[in-house]
PDB file of C-alpha atoms in Angstrom:
ATOM      1  CA  MET K1075     -37.904 -55.683 133.087  1.00 83.00           C
ATOM      2  CA  ASN K1076     -36.484 -57.850 135.880  1.00 94.00           C
ATOM      3  CA  THR K1077     -33.853 -59.177 133.496  1.00 95.00           C
ATOM      4  CA  ILE K1078     -32.801 -55.639 132.580  1.00 97.00           C
ATOM      5  CA  LEU K1079     -32.536 -54.660 136.241  1.00 97.00           C
ATOM      6  CA  ALA K1080     -30.525 -57.794 137.026  1.00 97.00           C
ATOM      7  CA  VAL K1081     -28.129 -57.090 134.164  1.00 98.00           C
ATOM      8  CA  VAL K1082     -27.631 -53.453 135.208  1.00 98.00           C
ATOM      9  CA  LEU K1083     -27.024 -54.480 138.833  1.00 98.00           C
ATOM     10  CA  ALA K1084     -24.520 -57.110 137.707  1.00 98.00           C
ATOM     11  CA  TYR K1085     -22.675 -54.543 135.611  1.00 98.00           C
ATOM     12  CA  LEU K1086     -22.464 -52.163 138.581  1.00 98.00           C
ATOM     13  CA  ILE K1087     -21.164 -54.953 140.828  1.00 98.00           C
ATOM     14  CA  GLY K1088     -18.539 -55.767 138.221  1.00 98.00           C
ATOM     15  CA  SER K1089     -17.558 -52.103 138.007  1.00 98.00           C
ATOM     16  CA  VAL K1090     -16.041 -52.173 141.509  1.00 97.00           C
ATOM     17  CA  SER K1091     -12.308 -52.436 140.750  1.00 96.00           C
ATOM     18  CA  PHE K1092     -10.748 -54.088 143.782  1.00 97.00           C
ATOM     19  CA  ALA K1093      -7.217 -53.467 142.496  1.00 95.00           C
ATOM     20  CA  VAL K1094      -7.799 -49.734 142.737  1.00 94.00           C
ATOM     21  CA  VAL K1095      -9.887 -49.852 145.924  1.00 95.00           C
ATOM     22  CA  VAL K1096      -7.475 -52.106 147.829  1.00 96.00           C
ATOM     23  CA  SER K1097      -4.447 -50.101 146.681  1.00 94.00           C
ATOM     24  CA  ARG K1098      -6.035 -46.869 147.875  1.00 94.00           C
ATOM     25  CA  LEU K1099      -6.996 -48.350 151.236  1.00 93.00           C
ATOM     26  CA  LEU K1100      -3.468 -49.671 151.792  1.00 92.00           C
ATOM     27  CA  GLY K1101      -1.766 -46.480 150.599  1.00 89.00           C
ATOM     28  CA  LEU K1102      -0.213 -48.094 147.516  1.00 88.00           C
ATOM     29  CA  SER K1103       0.332 -46.604 144.082  1.00 90.00           C
ATOM     30  CA  ASP K1104      -2.543 -46.807 141.631  1.00 90.00           C
ATOM     31  CA  PRO K1105      -1.994 -50.083 139.711  1.00 93.00           C
ATOM     32  CA  ARG K1106      -2.974 -48.259 136.531  1.00 91.00           C
ATOM     33  CA  THR K1107       0.276 -46.262 136.756  1.00 88.00           C
ATOM     34  CA  TYR K1108       2.956 -48.995 136.884  1.00 89.00           C
ATOM     35  CA  GLY K1109       3.884 -52.368 135.463  1.00 81.00           C
ATOM     36  CA  SER K1110       1.346 -53.490 132.885  1.00 80.00           C
ATOM     37  CA  LYS K1111      -0.967 -50.676 134.062  1.00 87.00           C
ATOM     38  CA  ASN K1112      -3.658 -53.319 134.412  1.00 87.00           C
ATOM     39  CA  PRO K1113      -5.845 -53.017 137.544  1.00 94.00           C
ATOM     40  CA  GLY K1114      -5.651 -56.687 138.445  1.00 90.00           C
ATOM     41  CA  ALA K1115      -4.100 -58.952 141.046  1.00 89.00           C
ATOM     42  CA  THR K1116      -1.022 -59.872 139.005  1.00 83.00           C
ATOM     43  CA  ASN K1117      -0.071 -56.235 138.496  1.00 88.00           C
ATOM     44  CA  VAL K1118      -0.800 -55.347 142.134  1.00 92.00           C
ATOM     45  CA  LEU K1119       1.648 -58.121 143.065  1.00 87.00           C
ATOM     46  CA  ARG K1120       4.329 -56.120 141.262  1.00 86.00           C
ATOM     47  CA  SER K1121       3.994 -53.499 144.001  1.00 87.00           C
ATOM     48  CA  GLY K1122       5.617 -56.024 146.332  1.00 84.00           C
ATOM     49  CA  ASN K1123       2.554 -56.174 148.586  1.00 89.00           C
ATOM     50  CA  LYS K1124       1.345 -59.771 148.479  1.00 92.00           C
ATOM     51  CA  ALA K1125      -1.578 -59.092 150.837  1.00 94.00           C
ATOM     52  CA  ALA K1126      -2.914 -56.433 148.468  1.00 94.00           C
ATOM     53  CA  ALA K1127      -2.627 -58.834 145.543  1.00 93.00           C
ATOM     54  CA  VAL K1128      -4.487 -61.567 147.431  1.00 95.00           C
ATOM     55  CA  LEU K1129      -7.255 -59.167 148.490  1.00 97.00           C
ATOM     56  CA  THR K1130      -7.587 -57.963 144.903  1.00 97.00           C
ATOM     57  CA  LEU K1131      -7.777 -61.516 143.612  1.00 95.00           C
ATOM     58  CA  LEU K1132     -10.416 -62.523 146.161  1.00 97.00           C
ATOM     59  CA  GLY K1133     -12.455 -59.355 145.662  1.00 98.00           C
ATOM     60  CA  ASP K1134     -12.525 -59.581 141.889  1.00 98.00           C
ATOM     61  CA  ALA K1135     -13.416 -63.274 141.999  1.00 98.00           C
ATOM     62  CA  ALA K1136     -16.048 -62.744 144.699  1.00 98.00           C
ATOM     63  CA  LYS K1137     -17.927 -60.080 142.746  1.00 98.00           C
ATOM     64  CA  GLY K1138     -18.198 -62.402 139.748  1.00 98.00           C
ATOM     65  CA  TRP K1139     -19.452 -65.235 141.914  1.00 98.00           C
ATOM     66  CA  PHE K1140     -21.817 -62.968 143.868  1.00 98.00           C
ATOM     67  CA  ALA K1141     -23.585 -61.576 140.798  1.00 98.00           C
ATOM     68  CA  VAL K1142     -24.248 -65.065 139.417  1.00 98.00           C
ATOM     69  CA  TRP K1143     -25.257 -66.366 142.849  1.00 98.00           C
ATOM     70  CA  LEU K1144     -27.740 -63.517 143.272  1.00 97.00           C
ATOM     71  CA  ALA K1145     -29.298 -64.220 139.893  1.00 97.00           C
ATOM     72  CA  ASN K1146     -29.584 -67.940 140.621  1.00 97.00           C
ATOM     73  CA  HIS K1147     -30.855 -67.415 144.160  1.00 96.00           C
ATOM     74  CA  TYR K1148     -33.647 -65.057 143.126  1.00 96.00           C
ATOM     75  CA  ALA K1149     -34.315 -66.551 139.699  1.00 96.00           C
ATOM     76  CA  GLU K1150     -37.657 -68.104 140.631  1.00 94.00           C
ATOM     77  CA  GLN K1151     -38.819 -65.099 142.635  1.00 94.00           C
ATOM     78  CA  PHE K1152     -38.131 -62.618 139.825  1.00 94.00           C
ATOM     79  CA  GLY K1153     -38.767 -64.869 136.845  1.00 94.00           C
ATOM     80  CA  LEU K1154     -35.190 -65.079 135.623  1.00 96.00           C
ATOM     81  CA  ASP K1155     -34.522 -67.918 133.193  1.00 96.00           C
ATOM     82  CA  THR K1156     -31.202 -69.431 132.111  1.00 96.00           C
ATOM     83  CA  ALA K1157     -30.790 -66.819 129.383  1.00 97.00           C
ATOM     84  CA  SER K1158     -31.215 -64.049 131.966  1.00 97.00           C
ATOM     85  CA  ILE K1159     -28.577 -65.592 134.218  1.00 98.00           C
ATOM     86  CA  ALA K1160     -26.254 -65.926 131.233  1.00 98.00           C
ATOM     87  CA  LEU K1161     -26.713 -62.200 130.542  1.00 98.00           C
ATOM     88  CA  VAL K1162     -25.951 -61.444 134.198  1.00 98.00           C
ATOM     89  CA  ALA K1163     -22.717 -63.435 133.923  1.00 98.00           C
ATOM     90  CA  VAL K1164     -21.627 -61.461 130.867  1.00 98.00           C
ATOM     91  CA  ALA K1165     -22.717 -58.152 132.426  1.00 98.00           C
ATOM     92  CA  VAL K1166     -20.636 -58.513 135.594  1.00 98.00           C
ATOM     93  CA  PHE K1167     -17.673 -59.465 133.400  1.00 98.00           C
ATOM     94  CA  LEU K1168     -18.187 -56.396 131.210  1.00 98.00           C
ATOM     95  CA  GLY K1169     -18.369 -54.275 134.347  1.00 98.00           C
ATOM     96  CA  HIS K1170     -14.917 -55.464 135.354  1.00 98.00           C
ATOM     97  CA  LEU K1171     -13.460 -54.853 131.895  1.00 98.00           C
ATOM     98  CA  TRP K1172     -15.045 -51.425 131.450  1.00 97.00           C
ATOM     99  CA  PRO K1173     -16.091 -50.142 134.915  1.00 97.00           C
ATOM    100  CA  VAL K1174     -18.346 -47.098 134.999  1.00 97.00           C
ATOM    101  CA  PHE K1175     -16.881 -46.054 138.366  1.00 95.00           C
ATOM    102  CA  PHE K1176     -13.304 -45.858 137.015  1.00 93.00           C
ATOM    103  CA  ARG K1177     -13.709 -44.122 133.656  1.00 92.00           C
ATOM    104  CA  PHE K1178     -14.182 -47.465 131.907  1.00 95.00           C
ATOM    105  CA  VAL K1179     -10.556 -48.474 132.533  1.00 92.00           C
ATOM    106  CA  GLY K1180     -10.735 -51.970 133.977  1.00 95.00           C
ATOM    107  CA  GLY K1181      -8.818 -55.199 134.302  1.00 94.00           C
ATOM    108  CA  LYS K1182      -8.466 -58.144 131.990  1.00 95.00           C
ATOM    109  CA  GLY K1183     -11.025 -60.288 133.765  1.00 96.00           C
ATOM    110  CA  VAL K1184      -9.160 -63.414 134.860  1.00 95.00           C
ATOM    111  CA  ALA K1185     -10.184 -63.465 138.530  1.00 96.00           C
ATOM    112  CA  THR K1186     -13.692 -62.217 137.813  1.00 98.00           C
ATOM    113  CA  ALA K1187     -14.150 -64.875 135.131  1.00 98.00           C
ATOM    114  CA  ALA K1188     -13.038 -67.531 137.631  1.00 97.00           C
ATOM    115  CA  GLY K1189     -15.630 -66.325 140.134  1.00 98.00           C
ATOM    116  CA  ILE K1190     -18.335 -66.320 137.467  1.00 98.00           C
ATOM    117  CA  LEU K1191     -17.492 -69.866 136.395  1.00 98.00           C
ATOM    118  CA  ILE K1192     -17.604 -71.081 140.006  1.00 98.00           C
ATOM    119  CA  GLY K1193     -20.975 -69.344 140.329  1.00 98.00           C
ATOM    120  CA  ILE K1194     -22.242 -71.165 137.251  1.00 98.00           C
ATOM    121  CA  ASN K1195     -20.923 -74.524 138.454  1.00 98.00           C
ATOM    122  CA  VAL K1196     -18.205 -75.256 140.985  1.00 97.00           C
ATOM    123  CA  TRP K1197     -16.689 -78.079 138.919  1.00 97.00           C
ATOM    124  CA  LEU K1198     -16.531 -75.877 135.857  1.00 98.00           C
ATOM    125  CA  GLY K1199     -14.759 -73.190 137.872  1.00 97.00           C
ATOM    126  CA  LEU K1200     -12.342 -75.604 139.518  1.00 97.00           C
ATOM    127  CA  ALA K1201     -11.422 -77.272 136.223  1.00 98.00           C
ATOM    128  CA  THR K1202     -10.682 -73.911 134.625  1.00 98.00           C
ATOM    129  CA  LEU K1203      -8.790 -72.707 137.705  1.00 96.00           C
ATOM    130  CA  ALA K1204      -6.713 -75.906 137.724  1.00 97.00           C
ATOM    131  CA  THR K1205      -5.808 -75.269 134.085  1.00 98.00           C
ATOM    132  CA  TRP K1206      -4.664 -71.752 134.965  1.00 97.00           C
ATOM    133  CA  LEU K1207      -2.589 -72.984 137.913  1.00 96.00           C
ATOM    134  CA  ILE K1208      -0.873 -75.729 135.924  1.00 97.00           C
ATOM    135  CA  VAL K1209       0.176 -73.383 133.130  1.00 97.00           C
ATOM    136  CA  ALA K1210       1.105 -70.574 135.531  1.00 94.00           C
ATOM    137  CA  PHE K1211       3.347 -72.769 137.670  1.00 95.00           C
ATOM    138  CA  ALA K1212       4.895 -74.431 134.630  1.00 95.00           C
ATOM    139  CA  PHE K1213       5.717 -71.266 132.672  1.00 94.00           C
ATOM    140  CA  ARG K1214       5.405 -68.404 135.215  1.00 92.00           C
ATOM    141  CA  TYR K1215       3.326 -66.314 132.815  1.00 93.00           C
ATOM    142  CA  SER K1216      -0.055 -65.193 134.150  1.00 89.00           C
ATOM    143  CA  SER K1217      -1.192 -64.082 130.700  1.00 93.00           C
ATOM    144  CA  LEU K1218      -0.352 -67.410 129.068  1.00 96.00           C
ATOM    145  CA  ALA K1219      -2.189 -69.257 131.832  1.00 97.00           C
ATOM    146  CA  ALA K1220      -5.214 -66.997 131.346  1.00 96.00           C
ATOM    147  CA  LEU K1221      -5.244 -67.529 127.591  1.00 97.00           C
ATOM    148  CA  VAL K1222      -5.041 -71.314 127.885  1.00 98.00           C
ATOM    149  CA  ALA K1223      -7.750 -71.350 130.578  1.00 98.00           C
ATOM    150  CA  ALA K1224      -9.952 -69.117 128.403  1.00 98.00           C
ATOM    151  CA  VAL K1225      -9.692 -71.579 125.524  1.00 97.00           C
ATOM    152  CA  PHE K1226     -10.541 -74.556 127.717  1.00 98.00           C
ATOM    153  CA  ALA K1227     -13.409 -72.990 129.727  1.00 98.00           C
ATOM    154  CA  PRO K1228     -16.121 -73.323 127.037  1.00 98.00           C
ATOM    155  CA  LEU K1229     -14.809 -76.794 126.189  1.00 98.00           C
ATOM    156  CA  TYR K1230     -15.184 -77.843 129.824  1.00 98.00           C
ATOM    157  CA  TYR K1231     -18.697 -76.416 129.894  1.00 98.00           C
ATOM    158  CA  GLY K1232     -19.657 -78.270 126.735  1.00 97.00           C
ATOM    159  CA  PHE K1233     -18.267 -81.520 128.129  1.00 97.00           C
ATOM    160  CA  LEU K1234     -20.115 -81.117 131.438  1.00 96.00           C
ATOM    161  CA  PHE K1235     -23.463 -79.773 130.227  1.00 97.00           C
ATOM    162  CA  GLY K1236     -23.593 -79.723 126.450  1.00 97.00           C
ATOM    163  CA  PRO K1237     -24.214 -76.664 124.255  1.00 97.00           C
ATOM    164  CA  ASP K1238     -26.760 -74.142 125.525  1.00 97.00           C
ATOM    165  CA  VAL K1239     -27.145 -70.405 126.092  1.00 98.00           C
ATOM    166  CA  MET K1240     -24.849 -70.454 129.135  1.00 98.00           C
ATOM    167  CA  MET K1241     -22.111 -72.060 127.073  1.00 98.00           C
ATOM    168  CA  LEU K1242     -22.507 -69.157 124.652  1.00 98.00           C
ATOM    169  CA  ALA K1243     -22.004 -66.736 127.558  1.00 98.00           C
ATOM    170  CA  VAL K1244     -18.840 -68.584 128.602  1.00 98.00           C
ATOM    171  CA  PHE K1245     -17.618 -68.475 125.007  1.00 98.00           C
ATOM    172  CA  VAL K1246     -18.248 -64.703 124.821  1.00 98.00           C
ATOM    173  CA  MET K1247     -16.341 -64.126 128.064  1.00 98.00           C
ATOM    174  CA  SER K1248     -13.457 -66.278 126.818  1.00 98.00           C
ATOM    175  CA  GLY K1249     -13.322 -64.281 123.600  1.00 98.00           C
ATOM    176  CA  LEU K1250     -13.304 -60.983 125.499  1.00 98.00           C
ATOM    177  CA  LEU K1251     -10.570 -62.235 127.815  1.00 97.00           C
ATOM    178  CA  VAL K1252      -8.395 -63.206 124.851  1.00 97.00           C
ATOM    179  CA  TYR K1253      -9.082 -59.784 123.293  1.00 97.00           C
ATOM    180  CA  ARG K1254      -8.037 -58.017 126.491  1.00 96.00           C
ATOM    181  CA  HIS K1255      -4.768 -59.978 126.411  1.00 95.00           C
ATOM    182  CA  ARG K1256      -3.900 -59.027 122.827  1.00 96.00           C
ATOM    183  CA  GLN K1257      -0.889 -56.962 123.931  1.00 94.00           C
ATOM    184  CA  ASN K1258       0.282 -59.815 126.140  1.00 93.00           C
ATOM    185  CA  ILE K1259       0.083 -62.156 123.164  1.00 96.00           C
ATOM    186  CA  GLY K1260       2.448 -59.863 121.275  1.00 95.00           C
ATOM    187  CA  ASN K1261       4.788 -59.667 124.265  1.00 94.00           C
ATOM    188  CA  LEU K1262       4.786 -63.446 124.663  1.00 94.00           C
ATOM    189  CA  MET K1263       5.676 -63.915 121.010  1.00 94.00           C
ATOM    190  CA  ALA K1264       8.454 -61.337 121.309  1.00 94.00           C
ATOM    191  CA  GLY K1265       9.772 -62.774 124.589  1.00 91.00           C
ATOM    192  CA  LYS K1266       9.063 -59.541 126.438  1.00 89.00           C
ATOM    193  CA  GLU K1267       6.236 -60.659 128.730  1.00 89.00           C
ATOM    194  CA  SER K1268       6.781 -60.127 132.479  1.00 83.00           C
ATOM    195  CA  ARG K1269       6.759 -63.221 134.640  1.00 85.00           C
ATOM    196  CA  ILE K1270       4.618 -63.693 137.747  1.00 78.00           C
ATOM    197  CA  GLY K1271       6.164 -61.925 140.737  1.00 65.00           C
ATOM    198  CA  SER K1272       8.372 -59.513 138.788  1.00 66.00           C
ATOM    199  CA  LYS K1273       8.667 -56.115 140.452  1.00 59.00           C
ATOM    200  CA  LYS K1274       7.128 -52.938 139.078  1.00 52.00           C
ATOM    201  CA  LYS K1275       9.263 -50.656 136.943  1.00 50.00           C
TER     202      LYS K1275
END
């Protein structure tokens, strides 16, 4: 029962879309109506408001980290094992992708995944984040950086800790992230993908 409650709470935490919330608070257009129509930091940046993009990035990452931290912090008290924490990690990610508070229209999960990975292990998160930064700065494509980081994340986990149920959770999140970027993959192949910092149309 405690595992079910933890998973539901994690999903609800993930369902808070900071792209939409921050944009509303700052009087900006709904990020679901311009650019890629993705409620995420990269698309919010297309509004020209860098502060909004940073707040979105931090908020989406923080909720991923917070859900995993909560599960770890209270694991002993509520009898949550590693499998339960792995389910919490996936649940907060699913909440971001398909948020109940925003008609199940969510982001692609890059920032939230980063926060989750840092919550699982800081070195895992930093290694994956470094991979994203290297690709992003080299090619100026957020989607390409996310795809490469998604491929490497479970590999990093396996190298650091070996295969276990948490590695399976990381693999599931990576697969979902790649799935959510399927349109971007097509755009990249066709040379139509927007670069980081391009303005909204």
